[in-house]
XYZ file of C-alpha atoms in Angstrom:
541
model
C 255.096 106.733 -34.786
C 256.529 107.666 -31.392
C 256.251 111.473 -30.221
C 260.026 111.985 -30.652
C 259.779 110.627 -34.388
C 256.836 112.717 -34.925
C 258.694 115.967 -33.528
C 261.731 115.238 -35.908
C 259.627 114.964 -38.904
C 257.949 118.265 -38.132
C 261.009 119.986 -37.589
C 262.765 118.958 -40.704
C 262.578 121.964 -43.362
C 259.905 124.166 -41.987
C 261.913 125.755 -39.279
C 265.038 126.180 -41.368
C 263.049 128.006 -43.958
C 261.635 130.118 -41.304
C 265.059 131.083 -39.903
C 265.848 132.596 -43.240
C 263.146 135.243 -43.494
C 263.521 136.323 -39.555
C 265.953 139.155 -38.812
C 269.356 138.171 -37.888
C 270.448 137.723 -34.209
C 266.744 137.658 -32.639
C 265.269 134.602 -31.245
C 261.695 133.552 -32.022
C 259.264 131.137 -30.425
C 257.256 129.053 -32.836
C 254.191 127.300 -31.489
C 252.222 124.833 -34.137
C 249.330 123.000 -33.102
C 246.838 121.056 -35.398
C 244.123 118.362 -35.563
C 243.714 115.131 -37.363
C 241.580 115.081 -40.260
C 237.868 114.985 -39.106
C 234.775 114.474 -40.749
C 232.797 117.584 -40.935
C 229.862 119.311 -42.766
C 230.389 119.387 -46.660
C 231.441 122.783 -48.244
C 229.059 122.449 -51.195
C 225.354 121.934 -50.893
C 224.455 119.137 -53.294
C 221.574 119.449 -55.831
C 218.181 117.871 -55.022
C 218.014 114.096 -54.494
C 221.950 114.051 -54.588
C 224.247 112.726 -51.704
C 226.785 115.526 -50.414
C 230.437 114.939 -50.732
C 232.370 113.428 -47.967
C 234.465 116.216 -46.238
C 237.393 116.012 -43.600
C 238.744 118.973 -42.046
C 242.316 119.582 -40.547
C 242.866 122.535 -38.541
C 246.010 124.457 -38.168
C 247.023 127.282 -35.657
C 250.632 128.792 -35.897
C 251.804 131.376 -32.954
C 255.020 133.267 -33.154
C 256.584 135.007 -30.067
C 259.569 137.173 -29.357
C 261.496 137.534 -26.143
C 260.732 140.900 -24.263
C 264.027 142.970 -24.599
C 262.735 145.586 -22.189
C 264.772 145.638 -18.776
C 261.856 146.609 -16.880
C 259.836 143.525 -18.174
C 262.643 141.102 -18.416
C 263.827 139.239 -15.344
C 267.146 140.609 -13.863
C 267.296 138.267 -10.592
C 268.894 135.275 -12.444
C 270.800 134.902 -15.783
C 269.495 131.473 -16.315
C 266.024 132.355 -15.726
C 264.081 132.084 -19.129
C 263.201 135.472 -20.465
C 259.586 136.545 -20.745
C 257.965 136.247 -24.108
C 255.143 138.049 -25.800
C 253.080 136.699 -29.041
C 253.337 138.820 -32.055
C 251.334 136.723 -34.429
C 248.791 134.330 -34.878
C 247.268 132.744 -37.994
C 244.407 129.958 -38.021
C 244.151 127.782 -41.225
C 241.603 125.042 -42.106
C 242.115 122.487 -44.781
C 239.237 120.941 -46.193
C 239.657 117.574 -48.235
C 237.355 115.446 -50.286
C 237.939 112.734 -52.987
C 238.234 115.499 -55.513
C 240.023 118.297 -54.126
C 241.692 120.082 -51.354
C 240.858 123.562 -49.956
C 243.088 125.758 -47.646
C 240.743 128.419 -46.062
C 242.694 131.043 -44.266
C 240.281 131.684 -41.312
C 241.991 134.532 -39.136
C 245.234 136.340 -39.041
C 246.301 138.883 -36.595
C 249.161 140.608 -35.007
C 249.699 142.286 -31.665
C 252.219 145.071 -32.571
C 254.746 144.239 -30.046
C 257.404 143.312 -32.743
C 258.320 147.034 -32.365
C 260.030 145.943 -29.045
C 262.721 144.506 -30.982
C 263.651 147.932 -32.452
C 264.634 146.659 -35.911
C 266.898 149.092 -38.104
C 265.057 151.669 -40.057
C 264.236 150.110 -43.459
C 263.876 146.724 -42.339
C 260.851 144.745 -43.887
C 258.547 143.289 -41.281
C 258.779 139.466 -41.133
C 254.977 139.156 -40.578
C 254.071 138.956 -44.233
C 256.831 136.581 -44.828
C 255.952 134.317 -42.259
C 252.454 133.999 -43.342
C 253.478 133.463 -46.885
C 255.877 130.589 -45.839
C 253.401 128.880 -43.475
C 250.655 128.791 -46.399
C 253.414 127.672 -48.767
C 254.621 124.885 -46.413
C 251.242 123.577 -46.061
C 250.533 123.561 -49.847
C 253.824 121.561 -50.465
C 252.851 119.061 -47.804
C 249.215 118.561 -48.523
C 249.110 118.610 -52.270
C 247.833 115.363 -53.605
C 248.479 113.948 -57.054
C 245.829 114.651 -59.536
C 243.687 116.424 -57.136
C 242.931 120.144 -57.401
C 244.354 122.426 -54.535
C 242.640 125.689 -53.719
C 243.793 128.442 -51.359
C 240.895 130.747 -50.461
C 240.383 133.540 -48.110
C 238.597 136.877 -47.532
C 240.194 140.451 -46.665
C 238.133 142.411 -44.270
C 239.830 145.121 -42.132
C 239.126 144.858 -38.466
C 240.886 146.323 -35.393
C 241.605 142.699 -33.670
C 240.834 139.163 -34.687
C 242.554 136.941 -32.162
C 244.252 139.125 -29.719
C 241.919 141.136 -27.567
C 243.076 144.617 -26.405
C 245.994 144.764 -28.791
C 244.382 147.727 -30.816
C 245.096 149.810 -27.572
C 248.683 149.354 -28.082
C 250.442 152.214 -29.840
C 252.686 149.913 -31.569
C 249.976 148.040 -33.733
C 249.318 149.380 -37.102
C 245.750 148.736 -38.191
C 245.198 148.522 -42.164
C 242.138 149.873 -43.929
C 240.281 147.588 -46.113
C 242.085 148.596 -49.417
C 245.421 148.376 -47.456
C 244.566 144.927 -46.251
C 243.559 143.662 -49.566
C 246.967 144.689 -51.079
C 248.765 143.016 -48.297
C 247.117 139.628 -48.691
C 247.739 139.787 -52.563
C 251.212 140.458 -51.829
C 251.416 137.624 -49.144
C 250.008 135.086 -51.760
C 251.984 136.339 -54.930
C 254.978 134.821 -54.349
C 253.320 131.111 -53.964
C 252.379 131.266 -57.633
C 254.513 130.164 -60.079
C 256.330 126.609 -60.398
C 256.558 124.310 -57.423
C 259.769 124.499 -55.333
C 262.522 121.877 -55.732
C 261.777 119.147 -53.386
C 258.059 119.104 -53.494
C 256.280 115.848 -53.196
C 253.592 116.435 -55.713
C 254.456 119.525 -57.751
C 251.867 121.439 -59.685
C 252.100 122.609 -63.490
C 249.657 125.397 -63.433
C 248.709 128.092 -60.776
C 246.285 131.089 -61.332
C 245.028 133.722 -58.758
C 241.580 135.327 -58.577
C 240.422 138.727 -57.061
C 236.915 139.779 -56.661
C 235.863 143.069 -54.441
C 232.166 143.530 -54.930
C 231.263 147.024 -55.670
C 234.521 147.932 -57.084
C 235.335 148.891 -60.886
C 237.489 146.719 -62.727
C 240.376 149.384 -62.995
C 240.355 150.014 -59.356
C 240.524 146.375 -58.508
C 243.451 145.905 -60.902
C 245.450 148.461 -58.579
C 245.105 146.327 -55.701
C 247.174 143.488 -57.345
C 250.775 143.497 -57.075
C 252.959 144.864 -59.814
C 255.431 142.196 -60.211
C 256.702 139.943 -62.837
C 253.904 137.203 -62.141
C 251.070 139.880 -61.845
C 249.750 138.488 -65.218
C 248.586 135.488 -63.026
C 245.928 137.538 -61.478
C 242.418 137.404 -62.893
C 239.487 139.915 -62.000
C 237.077 137.100 -61.746
C 235.796 134.474 -59.531
C 236.578 130.537 -60.113
C 233.527 129.244 -58.280
C 232.352 127.113 -61.520
C 235.607 125.768 -62.040
C 236.178 124.680 -58.279
C 232.776 123.338 -57.468
C 232.287 119.530 -57.834
C 228.930 119.650 -59.496
C 229.779 122.219 -62.174
C 230.866 119.463 -64.728
C 228.572 116.633 -63.554
C 225.048 118.060 -64.248
C 223.279 119.806 -67.147
C 222.954 122.789 -65.054
C 223.883 123.674 -61.528
C 222.019 126.172 -59.323
C 224.148 129.185 -57.735
C 223.773 127.724 -54.192
C 225.548 124.685 -55.108
C 228.643 126.656 -56.366
C 229.195 128.775 -53.206
C 231.482 127.202 -50.540
C 230.335 127.426 -46.929
C 233.051 128.560 -44.625
C 232.705 129.923 -41.188
C 232.475 133.640 -40.584
C 232.629 134.241 -44.145
C 230.503 137.134 -45.638
C 229.195 135.382 -48.769
C 228.367 132.125 -46.808
C 226.111 134.486 -44.475
C 224.575 135.919 -47.341
C 223.837 132.305 -48.844
C 222.409 131.289 -45.372
C 219.877 134.152 -45.603
C 218.797 133.299 -49.163
C 218.333 129.674 -48.152
C 216.209 131.028 -45.170
C 214.126 133.314 -47.783
C 213.540 130.229 -50.050
C 212.627 128.033 -47.165
C 210.699 124.839 -48.092
C 209.443 126.214 -51.491
C 208.607 124.079 -54.491
C 211.517 125.669 -56.334
C 214.116 124.868 -53.358
C 212.926 121.174 -53.274
C 212.921 120.313 -57.082
C 215.864 122.731 -58.391
C 217.469 123.951 -55.502
C 217.115 127.442 -56.521
C 216.545 130.666 -54.634
C 213.614 133.247 -54.945
C 215.533 136.517 -55.554
C 219.079 135.239 -56.926
C 218.980 133.212 -59.947
C 222.540 133.394 -61.166
C 226.067 133.894 -59.971
C 226.380 137.318 -61.481
C 223.376 138.401 -59.573
C 224.580 137.144 -56.460
C 227.943 139.204 -56.788
C 225.870 142.314 -57.608
C 223.837 141.734 -54.453
C 226.938 141.211 -52.603
C 227.936 145.093 -53.188
C 225.032 146.017 -51.226
C 225.921 144.019 -48.108
C 227.132 145.594 -44.941
C 230.590 144.243 -45.448
C 230.891 145.543 -48.741
C 229.088 148.915 -48.718
C 229.022 152.250 -46.838
C 232.645 152.771 -47.584
C 233.521 149.169 -46.368
C 235.407 146.907 -48.822
C 235.808 142.959 -48.622
C 238.022 141.364 -51.045
C 237.699 137.541 -52.072
C 240.962 135.805 -53.079
C 241.450 132.233 -54.608
C 244.594 130.391 -55.717
C 243.973 127.567 -57.869
C 246.929 124.898 -58.313
C 246.350 122.064 -61.209
C 248.316 119.113 -62.239
C 247.130 120.032 -66.006
C 248.362 122.915 -67.778
C 245.303 125.124 -68.661
C 244.650 126.182 -72.187
C 243.856 129.867 -72.145
C 242.483 131.188 -75.573
C 243.330 134.565 -76.626
C 240.044 136.122 -76.072
C 239.823 134.915 -72.694
C 242.295 137.504 -71.545
C 240.012 140.484 -72.324
C 238.196 139.853 -68.512
C 241.435 140.796 -66.966
C 242.005 144.051 -68.789
C 240.942 147.356 -67.491
C 237.395 148.255 -68.293
C 236.133 144.662 -68.239
C 233.843 143.735 -65.310
C 234.878 140.836 -63.077
C 232.742 137.825 -64.498
C 232.518 134.121 -64.578
C 234.628 132.587 -67.535
C 232.542 132.125 -70.831
C 233.513 128.329 -70.993
C 231.624 127.603 -67.750
C 228.703 130.268 -67.862
C 225.530 129.341 -66.496
C 222.308 130.205 -68.439
C 220.826 133.542 -67.531
C 217.089 131.935 -67.096
C 216.760 129.084 -64.313
C 215.412 125.934 -65.549
C 212.492 124.479 -63.873
C 213.727 121.095 -63.888
C 216.008 119.361 -61.287
C 219.516 119.189 -62.149
C 220.497 115.900 -64.124
C 223.871 113.994 -64.296
C 225.226 114.217 -67.733
C 226.925 110.906 -67.482
C 225.339 108.669 -64.691
C 227.160 105.728 -63.910
C 225.977 102.288 -62.928
C 227.194 102.902 -59.368
C 224.898 106.039 -59.162
C 221.653 104.201 -60.132
C 222.607 101.544 -57.572
C 223.090 103.961 -55.021
C 219.577 105.514 -55.482
C 217.878 102.273 -55.262
C 219.550 101.721 -52.138
C 218.788 104.915 -50.673
C 214.981 104.068 -51.686
C 215.235 100.817 -49.654
C 216.891 102.529 -46.840
C 214.160 105.006 -46.486
C 211.507 102.081 -46.275
C 213.347 100.444 -43.673
C 213.829 103.361 -41.616
C 210.083 103.833 -41.417
C 209.350 100.138 -40.289
C 212.444 100.050 -37.809
C 211.494 99.059 -34.283
C 213.695 99.339 -31.349
C 214.939 95.741 -30.264
C 214.700 94.567 -26.643
C 218.030 93.630 -25.404
C 217.997 89.984 -23.807
C 220.662 87.318 -22.596
C 223.280 87.410 -19.746
C 225.382 90.458 -19.082
C 229.024 89.824 -19.512
C 231.253 92.019 -17.183
C 234.580 93.495 -18.894
C 237.540 93.923 -16.952
C 238.718 97.661 -16.948
C 241.867 98.507 -18.792
C 244.885 99.935 -16.519
C 246.478 102.915 -18.192
C 250.236 102.807 -17.711
C 251.757 105.447 -19.974
C 250.343 108.476 -21.369
C 249.775 108.002 -25.229
C 248.152 110.090 -27.863
C 245.638 107.862 -29.664
C 245.314 110.498 -32.393
C 248.415 109.538 -34.013
C 246.855 106.115 -34.629
C 244.934 107.441 -37.595
C 245.651 106.371 -41.115
C 248.186 108.585 -42.769
C 246.460 108.441 -46.142
C 243.036 107.417 -47.380
C 241.075 108.403 -50.544
C 239.720 111.485 -48.912
C 242.788 113.016 -47.289
C 246.620 113.098 -46.793
C 247.954 113.404 -43.449
C 251.696 113.101 -43.860
C 253.902 113.721 -40.589
C 255.827 116.509 -42.290
C 252.567 118.578 -42.531
C 251.399 118.310 -38.924
C 251.813 120.704 -36.027
C 254.273 119.981 -33.179
C 251.166 119.136 -31.039
C 248.247 116.951 -32.280
C 245.125 117.519 -30.310
C 241.535 116.705 -30.627
C 238.595 119.074 -32.274
C 237.193 119.722 -28.739
C 240.872 120.760 -27.085
C 241.588 122.743 -30.071
C 238.429 124.882 -29.494
C 239.151 125.351 -26.141
C 242.621 126.663 -26.781
C 241.479 129.345 -29.449
C 238.843 130.368 -27.195
C 241.259 130.776 -24.163
C 243.135 133.006 -26.510
C 240.207 135.074 -27.180
C 239.820 135.710 -23.372
C 243.187 137.075 -22.761
C 244.414 140.774 -22.704
C 247.057 142.223 -24.920
C 246.259 146.004 -24.279
C 249.715 146.735 -22.900
C 253.397 144.957 -22.450
C 252.722 143.632 -18.917
C 249.183 141.946 -19.610
C 250.519 140.929 -22.975
C 253.436 138.888 -21.337
C 251.002 137.626 -18.642
C 248.505 136.262 -21.333
C 251.096 134.603 -23.596
C 252.492 132.838 -20.398
C 249.226 131.481 -19.561
C 248.066 130.642 -22.831
C 251.659 128.658 -23.789
C 251.354 126.924 -20.282
C 247.882 125.761 -20.871
C 248.486 124.251 -24.469
C 251.787 122.473 -23.276
C 249.658 121.287 -20.061
C 252.593 122.826 -17.951
C 255.543 121.307 -19.960
C 257.917 122.835 -22.261
C 257.089 123.114 -25.893
C 257.607 125.137 -28.953
C 260.633 125.635 -30.871
C 263.175 128.456 -30.661
C 264.312 129.847 -34.048
C 267.239 132.375 -34.376
C 266.900 134.479 -37.556
C 269.809 134.416 -40.087
C 268.448 137.286 -42.477
C 270.871 140.087 -42.413
C 269.385 143.864 -42.194
C 270.109 145.895 -45.266
C 273.154 148.307 -44.560
C 272.198 151.889 -44.975
C 274.800 154.854 -45.194
C 275.106 156.934 -42.152
C 275.717 160.378 -43.719
C 273.917 160.959 -47.054
C 274.905 158.701 -50.206
C 277.446 156.168 -50.158
C 280.879 156.921 -50.702
C 282.098 157.215 -54.254
C 278.355 157.935 -55.603
C 278.141 160.709 -58.132
C 275.985 163.601 -56.716
C 274.460 165.919 -59.122
C 274.698 169.414 -57.814
C 271.747 171.741 -59.046
C 272.849 174.846 -57.234
C 274.586 176.599 -60.395
C 271.477 175.803 -62.441
C 268.847 177.602 -60.021
C 268.014 181.151 -61.271
C 267.758 183.501 -58.313
C 265.262 186.414 -58.739
C 267.236 189.887 -58.975
C 266.283 192.433 -56.293
C 266.693 196.240 -56.516
C 269.615 196.900 -54.235
C 268.398 200.598 -54.083
C 265.138 199.723 -52.491
C 266.553 197.016 -50.161
C 269.763 198.920 -48.782
C 271.192 202.428 -48.730
C 274.013 202.743 -51.184
C 277.371 203.532 -49.804
C 279.484 205.963 -51.650
C 283.329 206.688 -50.472
C 282.543 204.564 -47.406
C 279.896 207.000 -46.098
C 276.434 205.950 -45.925
C 273.967 208.200 -47.793
C 270.857 209.147 -46.039
C 267.498 208.480 -47.887
C 264.869 211.324 -48.348
C 261.790 211.125 -46.328
C 258.389 212.388 -47.735
C 256.622 214.536 -45.196
C 252.859 215.181 -45.921
C 251.751 218.740 -45.149
C 248.699 219.717 -43.386
C 247.340 220.811 -46.635
C 247.525 217.472 -48.168
C 245.564 215.438 -45.397
C 241.732 215.727 -45.608
C 240.019 215.533 -42.469
C 236.665 213.543 -42.207
C 233.871 215.904 -41.700
C 232.034 215.499 -38.428
C 228.309 214.168 -38.702
């Protein structure tokens, strides 16, 4: 695929849908970069003596900018000179794929607050939330595989700044607290639930949302979910046993094999501490169990006392599950989502309260599993006997390859394998390597967005570095009309209820308020004068 064909494939669909949620008449810059699926560490730790899942990770970063409308910042020397831009939004997404499922993890999302420079009409909703919803929905539709489970996962924890250093010093940035951020993310993900949109390559048949806030009661957690028609799809529980690749294959699974390991995730840090505590103990080697935490319920109870979830702080963990099979929900299972019931694991997949002392054993081992175990034993023996060979023979020189044109060899990767789907429609405008991606994100973390002048300079530098000095990115003009609001009070023709005649005023005594007038003359009021005999003097000491 040539670069032009790749650009056309990416441009179809997403930018047109993006224009529908942006305010009318305003131009936005869209910068989308991504990496090809690269082999990475598995999300889930396997039980003892089992091989981990082969896992691939595809990283996406979306940045949105606006033209600076301030005359003091915009260039006035030439009309043809491009306007200065400033970033207003950045969102980072990791897509983990295996032969069994696809997991979309929202790593970071942050705004700069410079969207206020557009001076949108009062009452106009901010497009930040709708851009995030559309971006996640776009990746879901393009990366969903037939017969494979798709999971959207994130954690909501309030912080002054994630991606744009110094942006907290700008007065236009509105930083949400923990409760407000959890509500905001629930509202971002709620529109994605429900039936798949028309034109989706691999539509899903069922979708469910899960929310867990450690240390919060069920009725308090319920208040964080959106009050919409689809709010019944939100469960106050966790689906860890349902999404783990080992929960249905073994007679029992230790908790550490059910918790995914994401970068910079609170529960992942707690899992690492428990692994370090267990160390090379006998229980860790034979059963894969921790010392202090034996069940998932205990894990979430302990999470409530962690620094991220205590001392007035809150962290919300959100999951969205999309399956090709319709879930049969019994009548009794709805009790967990009712007020008063604590968030818990579904009973159909509940683990035992007492951790067994035996190694987890596969329920239905196949011939391939038994043959693989024998091969692993033979490989271990060969590794011990392996000796480094000495190179012998003539050295044959190889002619150097002359590079005649610039070519992105990353596009030569296979589009679809048993472990991932990498269709062109879901890629970014620029396909970069893993090393380049880390350098680009690290560059953004070393910029300054504390004021408009520094923010425009940081935006220009970052865009130039990513594009290697060339022009890149797409310009999208919004088409969403602003809501018309009446200038003076209610709209014309609207009926107004007058309550002035129904208000009963307090009666006042006219004689005490003002002198009465009789026959057009004012009547003098009598003055009481105290005589000397009525005044009692205080005796001297």
